[in-house]
Amino acid sequence: MRLLAGMLLFFTLCLSVQAQVFNGTNQPFKYTVTKKMVTDKGAVVSAHPLASEAGLLILKKGGNAIDAAIATQLALAVVYPNAGNIGGGGFMVAHLASGERVSLDYREMAPSLAHRDMYIDSNGVASTEKSQNGHLASGVPGTVAGLFASHRYAKLPFAKLIEPAIELAEKGFVITESEARSLNYLQNDLKKYNTLLPAFYRTIPWKAGDTLIQSDLAATLKRIQRSGKAGFYGGETAKLIEAEMKRGNGLIREKDLAAYEAKWRTPHEFDYKGYRVVSMPMPSSGGLLLHQMMKMVETRNLRAMGFQTPSSVQLMTEVMRRAYADRSKFMGDADFYPVPVSKLTDPEYLKMRMRSYRTDAPTPSSQLEPGNVNYHESEETTHLSVMDSEGNAVAVTTTLNGSYGSKTVVGGAGFFLNNEMDDFSIKPGVPNMFGAIGGEANAIHPGKRMLSSMTPTLVLKNNKPYIVVGTPGGTTIPTQVFQALMNILEFGMDADDAINKPKFHHQWLPDELVTEKGFNAATLEALRAMGYPVGKERGGIGRTEIILVRPDGKKEAVADRRGDDGVAGY
Ligand code: GLY
């Protein structure tokens, strides 16, 4: 017994020394950005270099990819408050060294006081202001429950995995110009949607080189370190959340927090030309949309059409439109609504959906109404990809929904709450912040999870991890993952080009083809000439993080060039 206690103490000391090494100078953390790396052992790619470093630190201390994913998510909650979170939710898809494949749902859920028409006024008008901002916009957070559920496959104590995040919150980190700009842009909303002004609020503008210290958040993380899941869903943190809700007329109560559970789901899997694609099932539409889109192109020789030629973009656009039309009607939390997954992926159904496809003109959107499926009726997020040397591969996409979520910080607890209620269909036909519409399948109900588009995805080759990929971007997420996979599997690109080439997107409604800055102008002109309405060009679509295993077994890890995203590996 004594020997065991001694060993435990030694182990604990080793880890805390290492945690200090993470900030050897005892100064607020500074960092450089690495965009690309080829590694022998493990790699972490995330939206923030310090979060990737936190994951790497854990890998080097003997943790596996699950340990690293937990530490990275916790660090993101500190250094990337736009989307990294403990006040939101997410999904994990993993291939474990044992060969087992798992997916974990820690999506937010509607509070028990929520109801179907909660955003509709007496004139029948739905308020997206209320579903998108402030206290009423938040679902019951799932992230902390998800981190503890995934810890079942980790190797190191949770208390150690949270240490880098605590240090980053307590000592602070040096912000970049874009982070300063983003915080300055937020100031009016902070005043508008908060009952107590948080650490992010300042009377003088933030500037590059300032240090952001988050003492309330550090205290919350320490409660989680001490008390585990109950340090968030019970005790002081739960009381602070309920008090915040009551001050701002929100609906989340201590009993909702106590009742929250992350759920293990069977991953959504399918084969594509000999590869096994493993993605997220409901309540994310991501895996199902990816499945529909990939199967609708599989037999059509995309490769021969060429990358971003008029014919390949047209084909990919047409399959996007069909899949998203189905999303609007059939997809929602399958615990509450019978989503006809097997019908929607039946080869005969997909063939029927493509019958109206023509190579010289768009199929009118009105003819793409959701398919006639006979069944029993009854843009800010963040992604991280991790691989270790043991054969574990983890894809996590996590979110507050909009940038900084509801813009409400829990008073005294220091973290933003999500505005995920907007991902429900707040009224049939009323678009959410990503322009997506829905109906019965995604209507609000207490305890229900709102439909997501997040698509953390793995591709296996000969049953071994080959690609780990995912991205933020609301409804553009599945089409971005679709393009990244086609770029590799059909157009033969390396990981860097696969995620950094300009992207495009179509989601049926609104009826417009959206492209990113730098997209092939001649292709766009050809599509316009065919009759495709072309939307406003976007500055950037998503921030994809990818790891690709090369034929020699080395891991090519690439962080998206559209943001401050970074790779760490060894
Ligand atoms: N909140 C974005 C999504 O879950 O799709």
XYZ file of C-alpha atoms and ligand atoms in Angstrom:
575
model
C 0.000 0.000 0.000
C 2.834 2.344 1.028
C 4.738 1.446 -2.122
C 1.676 2.217 -4.222
C 1.184 5.605 -2.488
C 4.882 6.387 -3.049
C 4.644 5.510 -6.731
C 1.544 7.650 -7.121
C 3.285 10.622 -5.480
C 6.315 10.192 -7.756
C 4.075 10.034 -10.822
C 2.176 13.156 -9.713
C 5.407 15.095 -9.142
C 6.796 14.136 -12.549
C 3.681 15.430 -14.248
C 3.521 18.722 -12.378
C 7.173 19.410 -13.172
C 6.347 18.778 -16.811
C 3.329 21.074 -16.627
C 5.610 23.896 -15.442
C 8.021 23.155 -18.271
C 5.112 24.002 -20.539
C 5.739 27.566 -19.349
C 9.413 27.342 -18.453
C 9.892 31.097 -18.075
C 6.940 31.524 -15.728
C 5.846 34.296 -18.067
C 2.516 34.434 -19.891
C 2.606 31.926 -22.707
C 3.947 33.015 -26.075
C 4.103 30.795 -29.098
C 5.030 30.411 -32.717
C 2.784 28.819 -35.322
C 3.708 25.599 -37.145
C 1.417 24.834 -40.050
C 2.770 21.528 -41.267
C 4.774 18.666 -39.859
C 5.677 15.099 -40.748
C 5.963 13.030 -37.566
C 7.011 9.503 -36.660
C 5.012 9.145 -33.467
C 2.126 11.436 -32.684
C 0.552 14.691 -33.827
C -2.080 17.140 -32.652
C -3.679 19.726 -34.966
C -6.025 22.337 -33.541
C -7.222 25.920 -33.909
C -4.585 27.239 -31.495
C -0.867 26.409 -31.257
C -0.927 26.455 -27.431
C -3.767 23.936 -27.379
C -1.874 21.689 -29.807
C 1.202 22.027 -27.559
C -0.881 21.022 -24.537
C -1.887 17.855 -26.397
C 1.696 17.132 -27.409
C 2.888 17.583 -23.824
C 0.432 14.898 -22.747
C 1.479 12.539 -25.581
C 5.108 12.911 -24.546
C 4.209 12.119 -20.945
C 2.830 8.757 -22.013
C -0.749 9.748 -22.705
C -2.514 8.394 -25.767
C -4.519 10.257 -28.420
C -7.587 10.332 -26.161
C -5.603 11.913 -23.312
C -4.201 14.447 -25.775
C -7.648 15.227 -27.218
C -8.982 15.909 -23.710
C -6.056 18.187 -22.790
C -6.311 19.992 -26.136
C -10.049 20.624 -25.749
C -9.559 21.974 -22.234
C -6.742 24.250 -23.411
C -8.895 25.462 -26.315
C -11.555 26.462 -23.780
C -8.974 28.937 -22.445
C -6.984 30.121 -25.455
C -9.714 29.993 -28.095
C -12.821 31.326 -26.347
C -14.565 31.952 -29.697
C -15.314 28.256 -30.006
C -13.196 26.200 -27.590
C -15.418 25.649 -24.625
C -16.696 24.079 -21.468
C -20.017 25.864 -21.957
C -20.883 24.187 -25.260
C -20.858 20.693 -26.698
C -19.214 18.461 -29.247
C -18.678 15.084 -30.859
C -15.783 12.650 -30.877
C -15.122 9.901 -33.410
C -12.240 7.552 -32.605
C -10.511 4.460 -33.904
C -8.851 2.786 -30.931
C -5.658 0.783 -31.033
C -7.755 -2.261 -30.097
C -9.573 -1.926 -33.431
C -12.768 -0.685 -31.770
C -14.451 2.341 -33.317
C -16.530 4.655 -31.159
C -18.407 7.907 -31.365
C -19.399 10.077 -28.448
C -22.236 12.604 -28.417
C -21.870 15.465 -25.959
C -24.155 17.798 -27.818
C -26.065 20.351 -25.747
C -29.694 19.567 -24.964
C -32.769 21.742 -24.550
C -33.433 22.582 -20.888
C -36.501 21.090 -19.203
C -38.218 24.505 -19.254
C -37.773 24.792 -23.036
C -40.726 24.315 -25.334
C -41.405 24.072 -29.026
C -42.610 27.639 -29.582
C -40.379 29.398 -27.080
C -39.004 31.835 -29.664
C -42.354 32.621 -31.313
C -44.272 35.715 -30.155
C -48.044 36.239 -29.977
C -48.073 37.405 -33.618
C -46.440 34.157 -34.723
C -43.095 35.841 -35.405
C -39.974 33.843 -34.519
C -37.135 35.770 -32.841
C -33.703 34.667 -33.989
C -32.290 37.451 -31.788
C -33.407 35.369 -28.794
C -32.299 32.011 -30.194
C -28.888 33.437 -31.111
C -27.913 35.842 -28.331
C -28.053 36.020 -24.578
C -29.372 33.720 -21.894
C -32.307 32.149 -23.703
C -30.075 30.936 -26.552
C -28.185 28.365 -24.469
C -28.679 24.638 -24.316
C -27.438 22.572 -21.359
C -23.664 22.270 -21.928
C -22.273 18.831 -22.731
C -18.531 19.294 -23.108
C -17.364 18.456 -19.575
C -19.536 15.316 -19.516
C -18.043 14.347 -22.872
C -14.487 14.814 -21.688
C -15.107 12.595 -18.665
C -16.915 9.963 -20.740
C -14.049 9.812 -23.260
C -11.574 9.531 -20.365
C -12.606 5.865 -20.140
C -10.083 5.244 -22.986
C -7.360 7.543 -21.632
C -4.256 6.549 -19.681
C -3.401 9.508 -17.454
C -5.435 10.913 -14.543
C -7.936 13.582 -15.618
C -6.523 15.911 -12.966
C -3.285 15.984 -14.969
C -4.926 16.507 -18.340
C -6.560 19.699 -17.100
C -3.320 21.186 -15.717
C -2.154 22.970 -18.890
C -5.575 24.636 -19.203
C -5.483 25.799 -15.577
C -2.007 27.233 -16.054
C -3.027 29.020 -19.268
C -6.074 30.536 -17.560
C -4.229 31.513 -14.392
C -1.021 32.911 -15.879
C -2.587 34.110 -19.093
C -1.408 33.942 -22.666
C -0.283 36.573 -25.127
C -2.938 37.404 -27.704
C -2.374 37.966 -31.426
C -3.613 40.820 -33.553
C -6.574 38.815 -34.834
C -7.511 37.755 -31.292
C -7.327 41.397 -30.147
C -9.517 42.439 -33.089
C -12.031 39.723 -32.320
C -12.225 40.713 -28.618
C -12.608 44.405 -29.513
C -15.436 43.544 -31.890
C -17.153 41.713 -29.023
C -17.173 44.558 -26.477
C -20.664 45.959 -27.180
C -22.177 42.483 -27.108
C -20.463 41.794 -23.789
C -22.223 44.833 -22.315
C -25.520 43.876 -23.906
C -25.676 40.194 -22.993
C -23.946 39.983 -19.608
C -25.202 40.639 -16.115
C -21.636 40.828 -14.734
C -18.789 42.038 -16.940
C -16.229 39.271 -17.622
C -12.421 39.173 -18.077
C -12.865 39.645 -21.836
C -14.313 43.125 -21.240
C -11.998 46.149 -21.246
C -12.514 49.905 -21.302
C -9.400 50.378 -23.458
C -9.032 48.361 -26.677
C -7.181 45.032 -26.659
C -4.008 44.965 -28.742
C -1.596 42.311 -29.993
C 0.853 41.380 -27.219
C -1.631 41.901 -24.362
C -2.010 39.067 -21.887
C -5.448 37.558 -21.327
C -5.768 36.206 -17.765
C -8.962 34.322 -16.831
C -9.029 33.865 -13.041
C -12.717 32.895 -12.763
C -12.223 30.264 -15.461
C -9.114 28.961 -13.662
C -11.199 28.566 -10.491
C -13.891 26.658 -12.423
C -11.277 24.372 -13.985
C -9.836 23.713 -10.521
C -13.281 22.731 -9.239
C -13.468 20.250 -12.135
C -9.952 19.041 -11.302
C -10.940 18.477 -7.661
C -14.453 17.108 -8.033
C -14.533 15.626 -11.531
C -17.723 15.938 -13.564
C -19.564 17.122 -10.420
C -17.219 20.108 -10.338
C -19.165 21.410 -13.326
C -22.604 19.793 -13.173
C -23.018 20.239 -9.406
C -21.770 22.376 -6.525
C -20.520 25.915 -6.996
C -20.342 25.883 -10.829
C -23.919 24.639 -11.230
C -25.102 27.262 -8.731
C -23.285 29.994 -10.663
C -24.868 28.824 -13.933
C -28.379 28.793 -12.459
C -27.831 32.204 -10.830
C -26.640 33.605 -14.192
C -29.692 32.145 -15.922
C -32.068 33.623 -13.371
C -30.437 37.068 -13.610
C -30.811 36.994 -17.415
C -34.173 35.168 -17.756
C -32.539 32.011 -19.137
C -33.904 28.495 -18.653
C -31.043 26.230 -17.512
C -31.446 25.014 -13.941
C -29.258 22.954 -11.584
C -31.487 19.924 -12.196
C -30.851 20.142 -15.972
C -27.130 20.164 -15.307
C -27.353 17.224 -12.893
C -29.335 15.249 -15.494
C -26.939 15.812 -18.421
C -25.259 12.683 -19.822
C -22.920 12.239 -22.764
C -24.026 9.320 -24.996
C -21.968 6.683 -26.777
C -23.326 6.200 -30.289
C -22.594 3.738 -33.046
C -20.481 5.673 -35.567
C -22.001 6.344 -38.985
C -19.883 4.192 -41.307
C -19.814 3.359 -45.006
C -17.416 2.161 -47.679
C -16.088 4.312 -50.501
C -13.978 2.588 -53.149
C -12.368 0.260 -50.630
C -11.907 2.846 -47.880
C -13.963 2.768 -44.700
C -15.371 6.173 -43.753
C -16.229 6.572 -40.064
C -18.159 9.662 -39.035
C -20.728 11.078 -36.628
C -24.313 9.814 -36.513
C -27.386 11.759 -35.310
C -27.800 14.215 -33.696
C -25.263 15.339 -36.266
C -26.334 15.344 -39.879
C -22.611 15.274 -40.780
C -22.003 11.543 -41.239
C -25.262 10.960 -43.107
C -24.776 13.933 -45.461
C -21.207 12.848 -46.174
C -22.468 9.342 -46.902
C -25.169 10.574 -49.297
C -22.818 12.957 -51.127
C -19.963 10.469 -51.500
C -22.237 7.681 -52.689
C -23.919 9.956 -55.241
C -20.525 10.676 -56.860
C -18.885 7.267 -56.366
C -19.925 5.816 -59.724
C -19.489 8.974 -61.793
C -15.735 9.194 -62.340
C -15.072 12.500 -60.665
C -11.337 11.912 -61.083
C -11.605 12.072 -64.877
C -13.523 15.347 -64.687
C -10.577 16.983 -62.878
C -10.238 19.196 -59.829
C -12.615 22.173 -59.807
C -13.484 21.961 -63.482
C -17.017 23.093 -64.361
C -18.169 19.454 -64.615
C -16.732 18.267 -61.287
C -17.953 21.325 -59.369
C -21.378 20.992 -60.982
C -21.662 17.324 -60.038
C -20.515 17.961 -56.472
C -22.895 20.922 -56.201
C -25.828 18.836 -57.381
C -25.173 16.094 -54.817
C -24.785 18.720 -52.081
C -28.164 20.213 -52.992
C -29.922 16.855 -52.865
C -28.403 15.838 -49.534
C -29.198 19.192 -47.890
C -32.786 19.118 -49.122
C -33.124 15.785 -47.294
C -31.505 17.285 -44.197
C -34.210 19.931 -43.931
C -36.993 17.390 -43.621
C -35.672 14.152 -42.247
C -32.849 14.892 -39.849
C -32.935 15.589 -36.110
C -32.144 13.936 -32.771
C -32.888 10.255 -33.452
C -33.730 9.731 -29.768
C -36.817 11.883 -30.410
C -37.549 11.447 -34.107
C -37.318 8.391 -36.371
C -34.642 9.546 -38.802
C -34.836 7.183 -41.810
C -31.076 6.702 -42.091
C -31.095 3.431 -44.000
C -33.717 4.667 -46.473
C -31.767 7.872 -47.105
C -28.620 5.897 -47.853
C -30.234 3.092 -49.824
C -28.434 2.892 -53.216
C -31.790 2.774 -55.026
C -32.958 5.924 -53.241
C -29.737 7.785 -54.074
C -29.980 6.658 -57.695
C -33.537 7.966 -57.799
C -32.376 11.302 -56.310
C -29.841 11.675 -59.128
C -32.326 10.927 -61.897
C -33.023 14.626 -62.436
C -29.298 15.487 -62.628
C -28.274 17.071 -65.962
C -24.737 17.955 -66.926
C -25.640 21.262 -68.585
C -27.977 23.001 -66.131
C -28.962 23.167 -62.479
C -31.897 21.075 -61.356
C -34.415 23.700 -60.168
C -34.399 23.851 -56.349
C -38.184 23.384 -56.316
C -37.684 19.960 -57.930
C -35.245 18.955 -55.232
C -37.818 18.923 -52.476
C -36.805 16.274 -49.949
C -37.152 12.833 -51.483
C -40.266 10.780 -51.035
C -39.030 8.532 -48.288
C -41.608 6.134 -46.999
C -41.022 5.724 -43.302
C -42.888 5.571 -40.067
C -43.627 9.174 -39.090
C -44.094 9.156 -35.424
C -19.921 29.616 -38.259
C -18.117 29.076 -35.265
C -16.980 25.774 -34.148
C -13.568 24.164 -33.842
C -11.999 20.865 -34.784
C -8.966 18.925 -33.585
C -7.319 15.868 -35.082
C -4.995 13.659 -33.025
C -2.985 10.498 -33.648
C -0.575 8.688 -31.370
C 2.113 6.040 -31.831
C -0.133 3.277 -30.457
C -2.639 3.310 -33.330
C -5.325 5.529 -31.773
C -6.857 8.208 -34.006
C -9.261 10.820 -32.685
C -11.386 13.433 -34.459
C -13.222 15.942 -32.251
C -15.407 18.826 -33.349
C -16.652 21.064 -30.564
C -18.666 24.268 -30.538
C -20.442 27.142 -28.874
C -22.283 27.565 -32.224
C -21.690 31.242 -33.110
C -18.412 32.956 -32.305
C -18.363 33.319 -28.469
C -21.724 31.482 -28.427
C -24.509 33.432 -26.711
C -21.901 36.095 -25.750
C -23.018 35.521 -22.161
C -20.270 34.569 -19.706
C -21.362 32.780 -16.528
C -20.788 35.374 -13.807
C -18.021 34.264 -11.429
C -17.304 31.127 -13.500
C -15.568 32.779 -16.456
C -16.772 30.780 -19.484
C -19.044 31.561 -22.421
C -22.319 29.715 -22.784
C -23.360 28.356 -26.169
C -26.132 29.683 -28.418
C -26.882 26.213 -29.700
C -30.693 26.511 -29.328
C -30.561 28.264 -32.721
C -29.573 24.936 -34.294
C -33.110 23.698 -33.598
C -35.770 24.623 -36.118
C -37.294 27.436 -34.028
C -40.223 27.617 -36.461
C -40.688 25.546 -39.635
C -39.138 27.393 -42.574
C -37.331 30.032 -40.463
C -33.613 29.812 -41.295
C -31.079 29.465 -38.502
C -27.875 31.489 -38.434
C -26.431 29.269 -41.168
C -29.481 29.674 -43.400
C -30.603 26.088 -42.743
C -34.296 25.386 -42.401
C -36.003 22.473 -40.713
C -39.297 21.203 -39.403
C -40.761 18.545 -37.177
C -37.638 16.346 -37.069
C -35.650 19.171 -35.498
C -38.346 20.923 -33.450
C -37.526 21.960 -29.864
C -38.394 19.518 -27.083
C -37.092 19.395 -23.494
C -34.091 17.071 -23.278
C -33.678 16.886 -27.056
C -30.390 17.593 -28.843
C -30.443 20.128 -31.678
C -29.394 18.934 -35.150
C -25.746 19.566 -35.908
C -23.605 19.617 -39.032
C -20.358 18.770 -37.274
C -18.493 16.024 -39.118
C -15.480 14.670 -37.229
C -14.359 11.939 -39.625
C -11.827 9.147 -39.997
C -10.976 7.237 -43.144
C -9.516 3.769 -42.695
C -7.402 1.929 -45.234
C -6.986 -1.802 -44.622
C -8.705 -1.212 -41.286
C -5.999 1.202 -40.094
C -6.363 4.983 -39.656
C -5.487 6.774 -42.896
C -7.098 10.229 -42.578
C -8.307 12.172 -39.514
C -10.216 15.283 -40.541
C -12.831 17.858 -39.564
C -13.570 21.565 -39.612
C -15.784 24.329 -38.228
C -18.217 26.223 -40.448
C -21.853 25.447 -39.531
C -23.713 23.947 -42.471
C -20.603 24.183 -44.662
C -18.895 21.539 -42.507
C -20.119 18.404 -44.348
C -19.425 19.896 -47.785
C -15.934 20.917 -46.683
C -15.146 17.426 -45.381
C -16.604 16.018 -48.608
C -14.216 18.212 -50.632
C -11.173 17.399 -48.473
C -11.849 13.674 -48.958
C -12.476 13.988 -52.700
C -9.293 16.064 -53.041
C -7.300 13.170 -51.571
C -9.192 10.077 -52.709
C -10.110 11.285 -56.211
C -7.776 14.146 -57.134
C -4.666 12.674 -55.488
C -3.703 15.753 -53.450
C -1.490 15.816 -50.391
C -2.980 16.881 -47.060
C -1.887 20.519 -47.386
C -3.547 21.123 -50.756
C -6.553 19.023 -49.797
C -7.553 21.461 -47.052
C -6.075 24.735 -48.250
C -7.344 24.912 -51.846
C -10.333 27.306 -52.193
C -13.680 25.679 -51.384
C -17.275 25.949 -52.518
C -20.606 25.156 -50.907
C -24.271 24.664 -51.756
C -26.994 23.720 -49.259
C -30.118 23.662 -51.472
C -31.635 26.686 -49.723
C -30.664 29.452 -50.037
C -30.364 28.605 -53.727
C -26.857 29.887 -54.327
C -23.401 28.544 -54.963
C -20.999 29.988 -52.416
C -17.283 30.153 -53.186
C -14.206 31.146 -51.297
C -11.698 33.836 -52.249
C -9.314 32.462 -54.887
C -11.793 29.971 -56.357
C -11.227 29.209 -60.065
C -12.801 32.206 -61.879
C -13.285 30.399 -65.211
C -15.131 27.532 -63.521
C -17.346 29.970 -61.680
C -18.139 31.808 -64.906
C -19.026 28.519 -66.617
C -21.385 27.613 -63.780
C -22.966 31.040 -63.871
C -23.509 30.587 -67.609
C -25.198 27.227 -66.942
C -27.683 29.057 -64.727
C -26.322 28.620 -61.210
C -27.077 31.602 -58.957
C -23.722 32.548 -57.453
C -23.637 34.030 -53.939
C -21.234 36.531 -52.461
C -17.629 35.342 -52.366
C -16.523 34.476 -48.832
C -13.169 35.441 -47.331
C -12.646 31.973 -45.877
C -14.681 28.811 -45.459
C -13.808 26.803 -42.352
C -10.508 25.867 -40.741
C -9.819 22.232 -41.483
C -7.309 20.256 -39.400
C -6.011 17.063 -40.939
C -3.630 14.173 -40.340
C -2.852 11.853 -43.235
C -0.815 8.675 -42.851
C 1.725 8.357 -45.660
C 2.688 5.040 -47.289
C 5.898 4.989 -45.166
C 3.763 5.197 -41.993
C 4.775 8.766 -41.148
C 2.007 11.189 -40.236
C 1.540 14.309 -42.329
C -0.213 16.786 -40.020
C -1.466 20.069 -41.468
C -3.212 23.015 -39.829
C -5.462 25.258 -41.871
C -3.820 28.418 -43.195
C -6.997 30.474 -42.814
C -6.417 31.095 -39.069
C -3.835 30.917 -36.274
C -4.238 27.110 -36.245
C -1.160 25.061 -35.405
C 0.370 21.591 -35.474
C 2.430 20.023 -32.690
C 4.015 16.620 -33.026
C 7.058 14.446 -32.467
N -23.414 24.677 -34.257
C -23.000 24.206 -35.491
C -23.327 22.770 -35.695
O -23.426 22.040 -34.740
O -23.520 22.357 -36.786
